[in-house]
Tab-separated table of C-alpha atoms in Angstrom:
chain	number	residue	atom	x	y	z
A	1	MET	CA	-25.659	-15.433	31.027
A	2	GLU	CA	-25.482	-19.352	29.972
A	3	ASN	CA	-21.555	-20.561	29.723
A	4	THR	CA	-22.114	-22.310	26.316
A	5	ALA	CA	-18.880	-21.594	24.621
A	6	THR	CA	-15.505	-22.950	25.963
A	7	VAL	CA	-12.566	-23.111	24.059
A	8	SER	CA	-13.711	-26.898	23.709
A	9	GLY	CA	-16.351	-29.468	23.811
A	10	VAL	CA	-19.073	-26.999	23.533
A	11	PRO	CA	-19.717	-25.169	20.158
A	12	TYR	CA	-19.655	-21.699	20.216
A	13	ARG	CA	-22.453	-19.330	19.702
A	14	ALA	CA	-23.865	-15.820	19.041
A	15	LEU	CA	-23.622	-13.428	22.058
A	16	ILE	CA	-27.225	-11.303	21.402
A	17	ASN	CA	-29.128	-9.329	24.312
A	18	GLY	CA	-26.743	-11.175	27.182
A	19	GLU	CA	-27.659	-14.969	25.525
A	20	TRP	CA	-25.592	-17.153	23.936
A	21	VAL	CA	-27.711	-18.186	20.561
A	22	GLU	CA	-27.480	-20.292	17.529
A	23	SER	CA	-28.433	-18.241	14.016
A	24	HIS	CA	-31.679	-17.715	12.862
A	25	SER	CA	-31.138	-20.146	9.988
A	26	GLY	CA	-29.353	-22.479	12.289
A	27	LYS	CA	-26.314	-22.697	10.157
A	28	ARG	CA	-23.007	-22.641	11.606
A	29	PHE	CA	-19.183	-22.957	9.833
A	30	PRO	CA	-15.308	-23.960	10.746
A	31	VAL	CA	-12.870	-22.275	12.644
A	32	VAL	CA	-9.424	-23.727	11.176
A	33	ASP	CA	-5.834	-23.753	13.365
A	34	PRO	CA	-3.976	-22.567	10.016
A	35	SER	CA	-0.743	-24.488	12.009
A	36	THR	CA	-2.507	-27.315	11.534
A	37	GLU	CA	-5.497	-26.756	9.033
A	38	ASP	CA	-7.567	-28.817	11.588
A	39	VAL	CA	-11.198	-27.583	12.174
A	40	ILE	CA	-10.966	-26.275	16.203
A	41	ALA	CA	-14.503	-24.851	16.445
A	42	GLU	CA	-17.437	-23.833	14.737
A	43	VAL	CA	-19.680	-20.888	15.023
A	44	PRO	CA	-22.982	-19.185	13.611
A	45	ASP	CA	-23.362	-18.324	10.064
A	46	CYS	CA	-25.811	-15.328	10.971
A	47	ASN	CA	-27.419	-13.110	9.100
A	48	GLU	CA	-29.427	-9.931	8.366
A	49	ARG	CA	-32.455	-11.434	11.025
A	50	ASP	CA	-29.512	-11.985	13.421
A	51	VAL	CA	-27.878	-8.969	13.572
A	52	ASP	CA	-31.752	-7.032	13.239
A	53	ARG	CA	-32.478	-8.438	16.428
A	54	ALA	CA	-28.599	-7.799	18.429
A	55	VAL	CA	-29.281	-4.012	17.344
A	56	SER	CA	-32.571	-3.979	18.331
A	57	ALA	CA	-30.600	-5.251	21.914
A	58	ALA	CA	-28.395	-2.556	21.705
A	59	ARG	CA	-30.933	0.225	20.940
A	60	THR	CA	-32.999	-0.886	24.063
A	61	ALA	CA	-29.380	-1.182	26.259
A	62	PHE	CA	-28.283	2.161	25.283
A	63	GLU	CA	-31.305	3.926	26.670
A	64	THR	CA	-30.133	2.733	30.084
A	65	TRP	CA	-26.318	2.118	29.369
A	66	SER	CA	-26.026	5.867	28.213
A	67	GLN	CA	-27.307	7.365	31.340
A	68	THR	CA	-25.111	4.863	33.702
A	69	THR	CA	-22.555	7.035	35.867
A	70	ALA	CA	-19.239	7.580	34.153
A	71	GLN	CA	-17.560	5.829	37.380
A	72	GLU	CA	-20.120	2.714	37.029
A	73	ARG	CA	-18.887	2.317	33.086
A	74	GLY	CA	-15.108	2.926	34.357
A	75	ARG	CA	-15.372	-0.033	37.132
A	76	VAL	CA	-16.728	-1.937	34.267
A	77	LEU	CA	-14.085	-1.422	32.029
A	78	PHE	CA	-11.778	-2.280	35.229
A	79	ARG	CA	-13.631	-5.516	35.761
A	80	LEU	CA	-13.161	-6.537	32.136
A	81	ALA	CA	-9.131	-5.765	32.593
A	82	GLU	CA	-8.727	-8.265	35.719
A	83	CYS	CA	-11.062	-10.595	33.670
A	84	VAL	CA	-8.448	-10.609	30.775
A	85	ARG	CA	-5.399	-11.085	33.195
A	86	LYS	CA	-7.417	-13.894	35.314
A	87	ASN	CA	-7.593	-15.643	32.076
A	88	PHE	CA	-4.521	-14.376	30.267
A	89	ASP	CA	-3.266	-18.226	29.772
A	90	VAL	CA	-6.653	-19.344	27.710
A	91	LEU	CA	-7.127	-15.902	25.628
A	92	ALA	CA	-3.223	-16.191	24.682
A	93	GLU	CA	-3.203	-20.102	23.778
A	94	LEU	CA	-6.625	-19.495	21.643
A	95	GLU	CA	-5.553	-16.424	20.367
A	96	THR	CA	-2.413	-18.289	18.536
A	97	ARG	CA	-4.384	-21.408	17.650
A	98	ASN	CA	-7.403	-19.017	15.653
A	99	THR	CA	-4.604	-16.977	14.292
A	100	GLY	CA	-1.147	-18.988	14.300
A	101	LYS	CA	0.977	-15.782	16.141
A	102	PRO	CA	3.695	-17.259	17.625
A	103	ILE	CA	2.959	-17.806	21.514
A	104	VAL	CA	5.096	-14.804	22.843
A	105	GLU	CA	3.335	-12.163	20.420
A	106	ALA	CA	-0.255	-13.348	21.627
A	107	GLU	CA	0.864	-13.009	25.362
A	108	PHE	CA	2.181	-9.658	24.244
A	109	ASP	CA	-1.808	-9.189	22.334
A	110	VAL	CA	-3.714	-9.758	25.141
A	111	ASN	CA	-1.697	-7.859	27.734
A	112	ASP	CA	-2.129	-4.768	25.392
A	113	VAL	CA	-5.868	-5.651	25.285
A	114	ALA	CA	-6.298	-5.920	29.630
A	115	THR	CA	-4.347	-2.206	29.584
A	116	CYS	CA	-6.601	-1.093	26.520
A	117	PHE	CA	-9.349	-1.811	28.891
A	118	GLU	CA	-7.846	-0.297	32.253
A	119	TYR	CA	-6.699	3.238	30.093
A	120	TYR	CA	-10.597	3.566	29.271
A	121	GLY	CA	-11.715	2.943	32.377
A	122	GLY	CA	-9.855	5.526	33.423
A	123	LEU	CA	-10.759	7.783	30.832
A	124	ALA	CA	-14.416	7.393	31.671
A	125	THR	CA	-14.497	9.821	33.891
A	126	LYS	CA	-12.532	12.435	32.016
A	127	ILE	CA	-14.779	13.243	29.514
A	128	SER	CA	-15.887	16.716	29.961
A	129	GLY	CA	-17.623	19.170	27.724
A	130	HIS	CA	-16.499	22.920	27.254
A	131	VAL	CA	-17.853	26.398	28.252
A	132	ASN	CA	-17.187	28.738	25.061
A	133	PRO	CA	-16.522	32.141	25.481
A	134	VAL	CA	-19.622	34.054	23.369
A	135	PRO	CA	-20.285	37.529	23.067
A	136	ASP	CA	-23.881	38.119	24.756
A	137	ASN	CA	-24.946	37.873	28.423
A	138	ALA	CA	-25.214	34.300	27.654
A	139	LEU	CA	-23.415	30.871	28.883
A	140	SER	CA	-22.415	28.881	25.885
A	141	LEU	CA	-21.989	25.078	27.116
A	142	SER	CA	-20.488	22.481	24.857
A	143	LEU	CA	-21.357	19.119	25.706
A	144	LYS	CA	-20.367	15.497	24.842
A	145	GLU	CA	-22.756	12.692	25.044
A	146	PRO	CA	-22.485	9.150	23.146
A	147	VAL	CA	-23.393	9.056	19.460
A	148	GLY	CA	-25.598	6.416	20.009
A	149	VAL	CA	-25.687	2.049	18.803
A	150	ALA	CA	-21.736	1.221	17.287
A	151	GLY	CA	-21.435	-1.638	14.522
A	152	GLN	CA	-17.489	-2.661	15.120
A	153	ILE	CA	-16.057	-4.860	12.288
A	154	ILE	CA	-12.809	-6.277	13.913
A	155	PRO	CA	-9.852	-7.683	11.285
A	156	TRP	CA	-8.354	-11.129	11.714
A	157	ASN	CA	-4.618	-10.312	12.093
A	158	PHE	CA	-5.171	-8.992	15.480
A	159	PRO	CA	-8.675	-9.812	16.978
A	160	LEU	CA	-8.940	-9.555	20.460
A	161	LEU	CA	-6.628	-6.253	20.786
A	162	MET	CA	-8.817	-5.244	17.708
A	163	ALA	CA	-11.937	-5.988	19.309
A	164	ALA	CA	-10.652	-4.258	22.801
A	165	TRP	CA	-9.519	-0.921	20.694
A	166	LYS	CA	-13.091	-0.820	19.860
A	167	LEU	CA	-15.156	-1.865	22.597
A	168	ALA	CA	-13.236	-0.290	25.483
A	169	PRO	CA	-13.409	3.699	24.279
A	170	ALA	CA	-17.117	2.783	23.158
A	171	LEU	CA	-17.970	1.632	26.485
A	172	ALA	CA	-16.873	4.700	28.265
A	173	ALA	CA	-18.479	6.858	26.276
A	174	GLY	CA	-21.179	5.220	27.186
A	175	CYS	CA	-22.401	3.945	23.811
A	176	THR	CA	-23.593	-0.071	23.019
A	177	CYS	CA	-21.836	-2.231	20.466
A	178	VAL	CA	-22.751	-4.711	17.982
A	179	LEU	CA	-19.092	-5.972	17.225
A	180	LYS	CA	-18.567	-8.848	14.318
A	181	PRO	CA	-15.539	-10.672	14.647
A	182	ALA	CA	-13.555	-11.979	11.392
A	183	GLU	CA	-14.450	-15.107	10.191
A	184	GLN	CA	-11.122	-16.621	10.160
A	185	THR	CA	-10.829	-15.472	13.701
A	186	PRO	CA	-13.971	-15.039	15.998
A	187	LEU	CA	-13.023	-17.478	19.314
A	188	THR	CA	-11.267	-15.029	21.903
A	189	VAL	CA	-13.594	-12.351	21.789
A	190	LEU	CA	-16.289	-14.631	22.102
A	191	GLU	CA	-14.852	-16.454	25.112
A	192	LEU	CA	-14.532	-12.940	26.791
A	193	ALA	CA	-17.915	-12.706	26.178
A	194	ARG	CA	-18.498	-15.474	28.412
A	195	HIS	CA	-17.604	-13.286	31.758
A	196	PHE	CA	-19.604	-10.485	30.666
A	197	ASP	CA	-22.285	-11.162	33.065
A	198	GLU	CA	-20.010	-11.591	35.908
A	199	ILE	CA	-18.120	-8.671	35.468
A	200	GLY	CA	-21.931	-6.899	35.678
A	201	LEU	CA	-21.871	-5.429	31.806
A	202	PRO	CA	-25.676	-5.401	31.217
A	203	ALA	CA	-27.357	-7.292	28.706
A	204	GLY	CA	-27.248	-6.251	24.962
A	205	VAL	CA	-24.622	-3.489	25.787
A	206	VAL	CA	-22.418	-5.466	23.638
A	207	ASN	CA	-23.696	-8.492	21.134
A	208	ILE	CA	-21.090	-10.336	19.044
A	209	VAL	CA	-22.809	-11.754	15.845
A	210	THR	CA	-20.397	-13.762	13.810
A	211	GLY	CA	-20.361	-14.524	10.295
A	212	PHE	CA	-19.264	-12.881	6.543
A	213	GLY	CA	-18.698	-9.890	5.611
A	214	GLU	CA	-21.888	-9.976	2.894
A	215	THR	CA	-24.502	-11.465	5.503
A	216	VAL	CA	-23.111	-9.707	8.666
A	217	GLY	CA	-21.394	-6.364	7.665
A	218	SER	CA	-23.454	-5.363	5.266
A	219	PRO	CA	-26.413	-5.495	7.191
A	220	ILE	CA	-24.626	-3.863	9.780
A	221	VAL	CA	-23.090	-0.877	7.505
A	222	ARG	CA	-27.223	-0.228	6.214
A	223	HIS	CA	-28.877	-0.747	9.477
A	224	PRO	CA	-30.702	2.949	10.139
A	225	ASP	CA	-30.669	2.041	14.407
A	226	VAL	CA	-26.913	1.915	14.013
A	227	ASN	CA	-25.423	5.306	14.467
A	228	LYS	CA	-22.154	4.686	13.928
A	229	ILE	CA	-19.212	2.073	12.254
A	230	ALA	CA	-15.727	1.334	12.964
A	231	PHE	CA	-13.582	-0.724	10.673
A	232	THR	CA	-10.441	-2.263	10.636
A	233	GLY	CA	-9.660	-3.753	7.301
A	234	SER	CA	-8.650	-3.416	3.481
A	235	ALA	CA	-9.204	-0.307	1.563
A	236	GLN	CA	-11.357	-2.124	-1.164
A	237	VAL	CA	-14.185	-3.071	1.812
A	238	GLY	CA	-13.728	0.313	3.341
A	239	LYS	CA	-14.191	1.920	-0.047
A	240	VAL	CA	-17.866	-0.365	0.360
A	241	ILE	CA	-18.451	0.319	4.245
A	242	MET	CA	-18.807	4.188	2.828
A	243	ARG	CA	-21.214	4.051	0.374
A	244	GLU	CA	-23.143	2.196	2.126
A	245	ALA	CA	-22.608	3.797	5.490
A	246	ALA	CA	-23.639	7.214	2.971
A	247	GLU	CA	-27.208	5.861	2.825
A	248	THR	CA	-28.169	6.766	6.298
A	249	VAL	CA	-25.461	9.102	7.202
A	250	LYS	CA	-24.008	7.509	9.727
A	251	ARG	CA	-20.199	8.206	11.327
A	252	VAL	CA	-18.017	6.506	10.140
A	253	THR	CA	-14.120	5.492	10.942
A	254	LEU	CA	-11.659	3.649	9.043
A	255	GLU	CA	-8.245	2.070	9.328
A	256	LEU	CA	-7.585	0.388	6.070
A	257	GLY	CA	-3.668	-0.402	6.246
A	258	GLY	CA	-0.866	0.551	4.615
A	259	LYS	CA	2.737	0.332	2.588
A	260	SER	CA	4.342	1.969	4.911
A	261	PRO	CA	7.939	3.227	4.226
A	262	ASN	CA	10.911	2.119	6.873
A	263	ILE	CA	13.881	4.838	6.039
A	264	PHE	CA	17.392	3.688	6.306
A	265	PHE	CA	20.131	6.687	6.531
A	266	ALA	CA	23.567	6.134	6.144
A	267	ASP	CA	23.951	7.460	9.536
A	268	ALA	CA	21.969	5.625	11.435
A	269	ASP	CA	22.594	2.706	13.943
A	270	PHE	CA	23.602	-0.378	11.516
A	271	GLU	CA	22.763	-3.179	14.227
A	272	ALA	CA	20.089	-1.571	15.365
A	273	ALA	CA	18.230	-0.704	12.030
A	274	ILE	CA	19.011	-4.208	10.345
A	275	ASP	CA	16.631	-5.290	13.335
A	276	GLY	CA	14.078	-2.615	13.297
A	277	ALA	CA	14.109	-3.669	9.403
A	278	LEU	CA	13.319	-7.415	9.889
A	279	PHE	CA	10.637	-6.570	13.092
A	280	GLY	CA	9.489	-3.956	10.655
A	281	VAL	CA	7.948	-6.430	8.654
A	282	PHE	CA	7.912	-9.652	9.614
A	283	VAL	CA	6.341	-9.777	13.170
A	284	ASN	CA	3.538	-11.244	13.382
A	285	GLN	CA	4.048	-13.151	9.817
A	286	GLY	CA	3.987	-9.889	8.275
A	287	GLU	CA	-0.093	-9.201	9.090
A	288	VAL	CA	0.325	-6.005	10.069
A	289	CYS	CA	-1.521	-2.872	8.814
A	290	SER	CA	1.507	-0.856	9.834
A	291	ALA	CA	4.150	-3.488	8.148
A	292	GLY	CA	7.231	-1.490	7.298
A	293	SER	CA	7.218	-3.426	4.056
A	294	ARG	CA	8.933	-0.971	1.737
A	295	VAL	CA	12.671	-0.694	3.382
A	296	LEU	CA	14.041	2.289	1.709
A	297	VAL	CA	17.841	2.558	2.035
A	298	GLU	CA	20.093	4.787	1.392
A	299	ARG	CA	22.941	4.272	-1.211
A	300	LYS	CA	26.014	4.492	0.698
A	301	ILE	CA	25.119	1.236	3.037
A	302	TYR	CA	23.114	-0.492	0.442
A	303	ASP	CA	24.615	-3.447	-0.576
A	304	LYS	CA	26.040	-3.840	3.157
A	305	PHE	CA	22.167	-3.501	4.124
A	306	VAL	CA	20.510	-5.898	2.048
A	307	GLU	CA	23.602	-8.177	2.544
A	308	ALA	CA	22.922	-8.174	6.604
A	309	MET	CA	19.176	-8.189	6.500
A	310	THR	CA	19.152	-11.224	4.120
A	311	ALA	CA	21.224	-13.070	6.706
A	312	LYS	CA	19.162	-12.189	9.653
A	313	ALA	CA	16.431	-13.356	7.662
A	314	LYS	CA	17.905	-17.005	7.047
A	315	GLY	CA	18.098	-17.212	10.864
A	316	ILE	CA	14.314	-16.796	11.701
A	317	THR	CA	12.507	-19.549	13.524
A	318	LEU	CA	9.652	-21.052	11.814
A	319	GLY	CA	6.975	-23.235	13.298
A	320	PRO	CA	4.511	-24.481	15.079
A	321	PRO	CA	3.295	-21.241	17.014
A	322	LEU	CA	2.737	-23.265	20.616
A	323	GLN	CA	6.291	-23.214	20.465
A	324	ARG	CA	7.936	-20.330	22.302
A	325	ALA	CA	11.064	-20.442	20.491
A	326	THR	CA	9.300	-19.875	17.024
A	327	LYS	CA	9.190	-15.945	15.563
A	328	MET	CA	6.795	-16.921	12.701
A	329	GLY	CA	3.848	-19.193	12.440
A	330	PRO	CA	1.286	-19.731	9.352
A	331	LEU	CA	-0.633	-17.337	7.715
A	332	VAL	CA	-4.059	-17.227	8.947
A	333	SER	CA	-5.847	-18.906	6.046
A	334	LYS	CA	-5.760	-21.088	2.763
A	335	GLU	CA	-7.004	-17.573	1.194
A	336	GLN	CA	-4.175	-15.335	2.753
A	337	TYR	CA	-1.512	-18.154	2.059
A	338	ASP	CA	-2.386	-17.898	-1.470
A	339	ARG	CA	-2.305	-14.169	-2.074
A	340	VAL	CA	0.843	-14.097	-0.061
A	341	ARG	CA	1.998	-16.848	-2.783
A	342	SER	CA	0.974	-14.997	-5.884
A	343	TYR	CA	3.125	-11.798	-4.518
A	344	GLN	CA	5.830	-14.022	-3.502
A	345	ASP	CA	5.706	-15.397	-7.243
A	346	LEU	CA	5.216	-11.666	-8.721
A	347	GLY	CA	7.967	-10.482	-6.891
A	348	LYS	CA	10.503	-12.582	-8.523
A	349	THR	CA	9.449	-10.917	-12.335
A	350	GLU	CA	9.206	-7.594	-10.578
A	351	ALA	CA	12.910	-7.448	-8.550
A	352	LYS	CA	15.552	-9.532	-7.416
A	353	LEU	CA	15.161	-11.910	-4.562
A	354	ALA	CA	17.660	-11.722	-1.483
A	355	THR	CA	16.244	-15.280	0.262
A	356	GLY	CA	12.566	-17.191	0.370
A	357	GLY	CA	9.964	-16.552	-2.149
A	358	GLY	CA	8.253	-19.839	-1.166
A	359	ARG	CA	6.632	-22.960	1.485
A	360	PRO	CA	9.287	-23.556	3.666
A	361	ALA	CA	10.153	-27.354	2.011
A	362	ALA	CA	10.233	-28.786	5.827
A	363	MET	CA	6.629	-27.762	6.230
A	364	SER	CA	4.320	-30.283	4.527
A	365	LYS	CA	1.037	-28.604	6.537
A	366	GLY	CA	0.138	-25.288	7.665
A	367	TYR	CA	0.085	-22.214	5.970
A	368	TYR	CA	3.792	-20.981	6.274
A	369	VAL	CA	5.210	-18.919	3.768
A	370	GLU	CA	9.263	-18.126	4.137
A	371	PRO	CA	10.052	-14.823	5.373
A	372	THR	CA	10.871	-12.839	1.942
A	373	ILE	CA	13.218	-10.177	1.267
A	374	PHE	CA	13.331	-8.245	-2.581
A	375	TYR	CA	15.902	-5.992	-3.208
A	376	ASP	CA	16.539	-3.085	-6.347
A	377	VAL	CA	12.679	-2.337	-6.035
A	378	ASP	CA	11.371	-0.204	-8.328
A	379	ASN	CA	8.347	2.076	-6.476
A	380	ASN	CA	6.700	1.585	-9.087
A	381	ALA	CA	6.374	-1.933	-8.623
A	382	ARG	CA	2.849	-3.675	-7.949
A	383	ILE	CA	5.438	-5.405	-4.717
A	384	ALA	CA	5.883	-1.810	-3.572
A	385	ARG	CA	2.657	-0.749	-4.175
A	386	GLU	CA	0.182	-3.084	-3.108
A	387	GLU	CA	-0.591	-3.904	0.181
A	388	ILE	CA	0.506	-8.062	0.686
A	389	PHE	CA	0.037	-8.545	4.212
A	390	GLY	CA	2.484	-11.124	4.823
A	391	PRO	CA	6.387	-11.676	5.170
A	392	VAL	CA	7.329	-9.888	1.900
A	393	CYS	CA	9.856	-7.208	1.926
A	394	SER	CA	10.690	-4.720	-1.353
A	395	VAL	CA	14.173	-2.928	-0.135
A	396	ILE	CA	14.213	0.414	-2.460
A	397	PRO	CA	17.372	2.420	-2.883
A	398	PHE	CA	17.639	6.282	-2.628
A	399	GLU	CA	19.933	8.827	-3.244
A	400	ASN	CA	19.301	11.294	-0.443
A	401	GLU	CA	17.241	13.180	1.874
A	402	GLN	CA	14.814	14.527	-1.410
A	403	ASP	CA	14.537	11.251	-2.979
A	404	ALA	CA	13.878	9.554	0.561
A	405	LEU	CA	10.888	11.584	0.758
A	406	ARG	CA	9.694	11.599	-2.875
A	407	ILE	CA	9.701	7.076	-2.707
A	408	ALA	CA	7.854	7.301	0.765
A	409	ASN	CA	5.335	9.938	0.025
A	410	ASP	CA	4.779	8.063	-3.298
A	411	SER	CA	2.109	5.547	-2.384
A	412	PRO	CA	-1.862	5.934	-2.439
A	413	TYR	CA	-1.559	4.691	1.466
A	414	GLY	CA	-0.191	6.722	4.664
A	415	LEU	CA	-0.724	4.833	7.889
A	416	ALA	CA	3.196	4.375	9.041
A	417	ALA	CA	6.105	5.510	8.512
A	418	ALA	CA	9.721	5.121	9.959
A	419	VAL	CA	13.274	6.934	9.973
A	420	TRP	CA	16.369	5.779	11.493
A	421	SER	CA	18.956	8.436	11.768
A	422	ARG	CA	21.534	10.076	14.241
A	423	ASP	CA	21.273	13.158	12.687
A	424	ILE	CA	18.068	14.506	14.571
A	425	PHE	CA	17.681	17.517	12.197
A	426	LYS	CA	17.263	15.271	9.593
A	427	ALA	CA	15.086	12.841	11.295
A	428	LEU	CA	12.727	15.583	12.223
A	429	ARG	CA	12.715	17.347	8.711
A	430	MET	CA	11.536	13.896	7.870
A	431	VAL	CA	8.874	13.446	10.542
A	432	LYS	CA	6.736	16.617	9.559
A	433	ALA	CA	7.223	16.187	5.689
A	434	LEU	CA	6.017	12.181	5.926
A	435	ARG	CA	2.587	11.828	4.947
A	436	ALA	CA	1.551	9.461	7.365
A	437	GLY	CA	-0.273	8.917	10.521
A	438	ILE	CA	2.227	7.528	12.837
A	439	VAL	CA	5.578	8.783	12.442
A	440	TRP	CA	8.443	6.385	14.102
A	441	VAL	CA	12.084	7.794	14.721
A	442	ASN	CA	14.403	4.976	15.460
A	443	HIS	CA	11.989	2.563	16.121
A	444	MET	CA	9.408	0.853	14.270
A	445	GLN	CA	6.285	-0.689	15.309
A	446	PRO	CA	5.858	0.836	19.080
A	447	THR	CA	2.234	1.111	19.463
A	448	TYR	CA	0.555	2.786	22.813
A	449	VAL	CA	-3.081	3.493	23.983
A	450	GLU	CA	-2.028	6.300	24.896
A	451	ALA	CA	-1.733	7.996	21.814
A	452	PRO	CA	-3.663	7.979	18.451
A	453	TRP	CA	-3.547	5.602	16.140
A	454	GLY	CA	-5.159	6.151	12.417
A	455	GLY	CA	-3.808	6.979	8.652
A	456	TYR	CA	-3.675	9.672	6.135
A	457	LYS	CA	-5.128	8.833	2.665
A	458	GLN	CA	-6.437	5.312	1.404
A	459	SER	CA	-4.697	4.118	4.710
A	460	GLY	CA	-8.387	5.756	6.137
A	461	PHE	CA	-9.574	8.195	8.664
A	462	GLY	CA	-10.667	9.018	12.255
A	463	ARG	CA	-7.984	7.471	15.288
A	464	GLU	CA	-8.353	5.155	17.612
A	465	LEU	CA	-6.739	5.366	21.329
A	466	GLY	CA	-6.107	7.663	22.965
A	467	GLN	CA	-9.031	10.854	23.904
A	468	SER	CA	-8.970	10.746	20.354
A	469	GLY	CA	-10.466	7.207	20.605
A	470	VAL	CA	-13.371	8.032	22.963
A	471	ASP	CA	-13.834	11.584	20.869
A	472	GLU	CA	-14.602	9.342	17.658
A	473	TYR	CA	-17.961	7.582	20.203
A	474	LEU	CA	-19.084	11.033	21.436
A	475	GLU	CA	-21.402	13.790	19.699
A	476	THR	CA	-20.856	17.147	20.662
A	477	LYS	CA	-23.928	19.209	21.543
A	478	GLN	CA	-24.182	22.615	22.027
A	479	VAL	CA	-26.769	24.575	24.645
A	480	HIS	CA	-26.978	28.471	24.889
A	481	ILE	CA	-28.868	29.752	28.365
A	482	ASN	CA	-29.817	33.356	27.872
A	483	LEU	CA	-28.638	35.578	31.182
A	484	ASN	CA	-30.787	38.863	29.806
A	485	GLU	CA	-34.328	39.124	31.660
A	486	GLN	CA	-34.659	41.825	28.948
A	487	PRO	CA	-36.853	40.308	25.610
A	488	ILE	CA	-35.249	39.983	22.547
A	489	GLY	CA	-37.094	43.220	21.750
A	490	TRP	CA	-37.294	41.661	18.187
A	491	TYR	CA	-40.925	42.852	17.392
């Protein structure tokens, strides 16, 4: 495999069948550093012809990769994890430059990438079938087999981590992949792919096609030789994917974000609660699918909570994301900047502004916005119902447990929720009643590769991570073996 993709100096290319290639059209598009608005790279602007080549390569590679022993698939994943750790500094810095996230957060992400590959490297040899206790004189087996070619469409908020979440279980299961990184943030997965050859990943097992949703994502979804689609992104795009995948009856898993309630009762640890509220909505600039962007606060502590949260939010350090003191960097793109700014302006007409609400005056370049808190928000307001995907928080008062539950569940989304209380009985009642795929108690945002991740309602379906993550890439085949030597006797 030719090493033509580098951090700087040499243009990045698409990866198809183990070769670095230009797009069929020869076109390229720029990738921007959101902290400076400078172009830092160009990548191929691929189209349907390139997708066809990538799918064909993945289909051919599946015939051998699916027959590779689980031990060898696991070893490849372990070597991939080792490669991530060896190139830790390069990947973390590139992730920061491409996304705008603070370098400390990028380092956490890259560590999690390595952990994800290690986890599924170990799980590859733990995939097992089942013996079914049938009443006949027979042996009934359930076998687990790889689905086939997986199309994987990655979001821009955690580019390398979300790629690992999809690649690792697919490879452990014996699937091959055609991966489309987000057009805003394709660089780190391409950089990691430079090492596929040296770790022994066969050509065509993972193919990376850069481009846009209409010209690359849609052809992957529609392609008849792609057996499964894994998508993380907006609910609007998820609905389009469901419609397009229906034509070929593909397996689909969707993680579509949310409007997660972060619920604070009066008996919670107050200081921990304030930190949990701020971290829940402002980490990664609020560009988090599970962001606790609806902060529900019991009326007894409401005024004190808003005041304390506002005071701490004003101390959040915005700045160049490569500086280690920075807590919030820029948003990922001009498009996302304009979207979040529009919601900041909308919020001023729907609620009261506690802090933020605009662009930092000291920053003339980069897609920076202030951490923004609105309070006295009605749960029917647009800023409380629509996913903003930025550092904009809606603080909503509630009267009691029943009122909190009513407000929390009154959303089209159901990805995550958090409950803060010292009363374990109350907390567990809330856990059981909340309509969300992930519920945290006295914490916000912990995510472990060992535990399933996914949502209810319009937050999507299917699960990533844990055993559930690999199950999504497996088919179940029933095998019946007759042990009766006598004829069936039907005639």
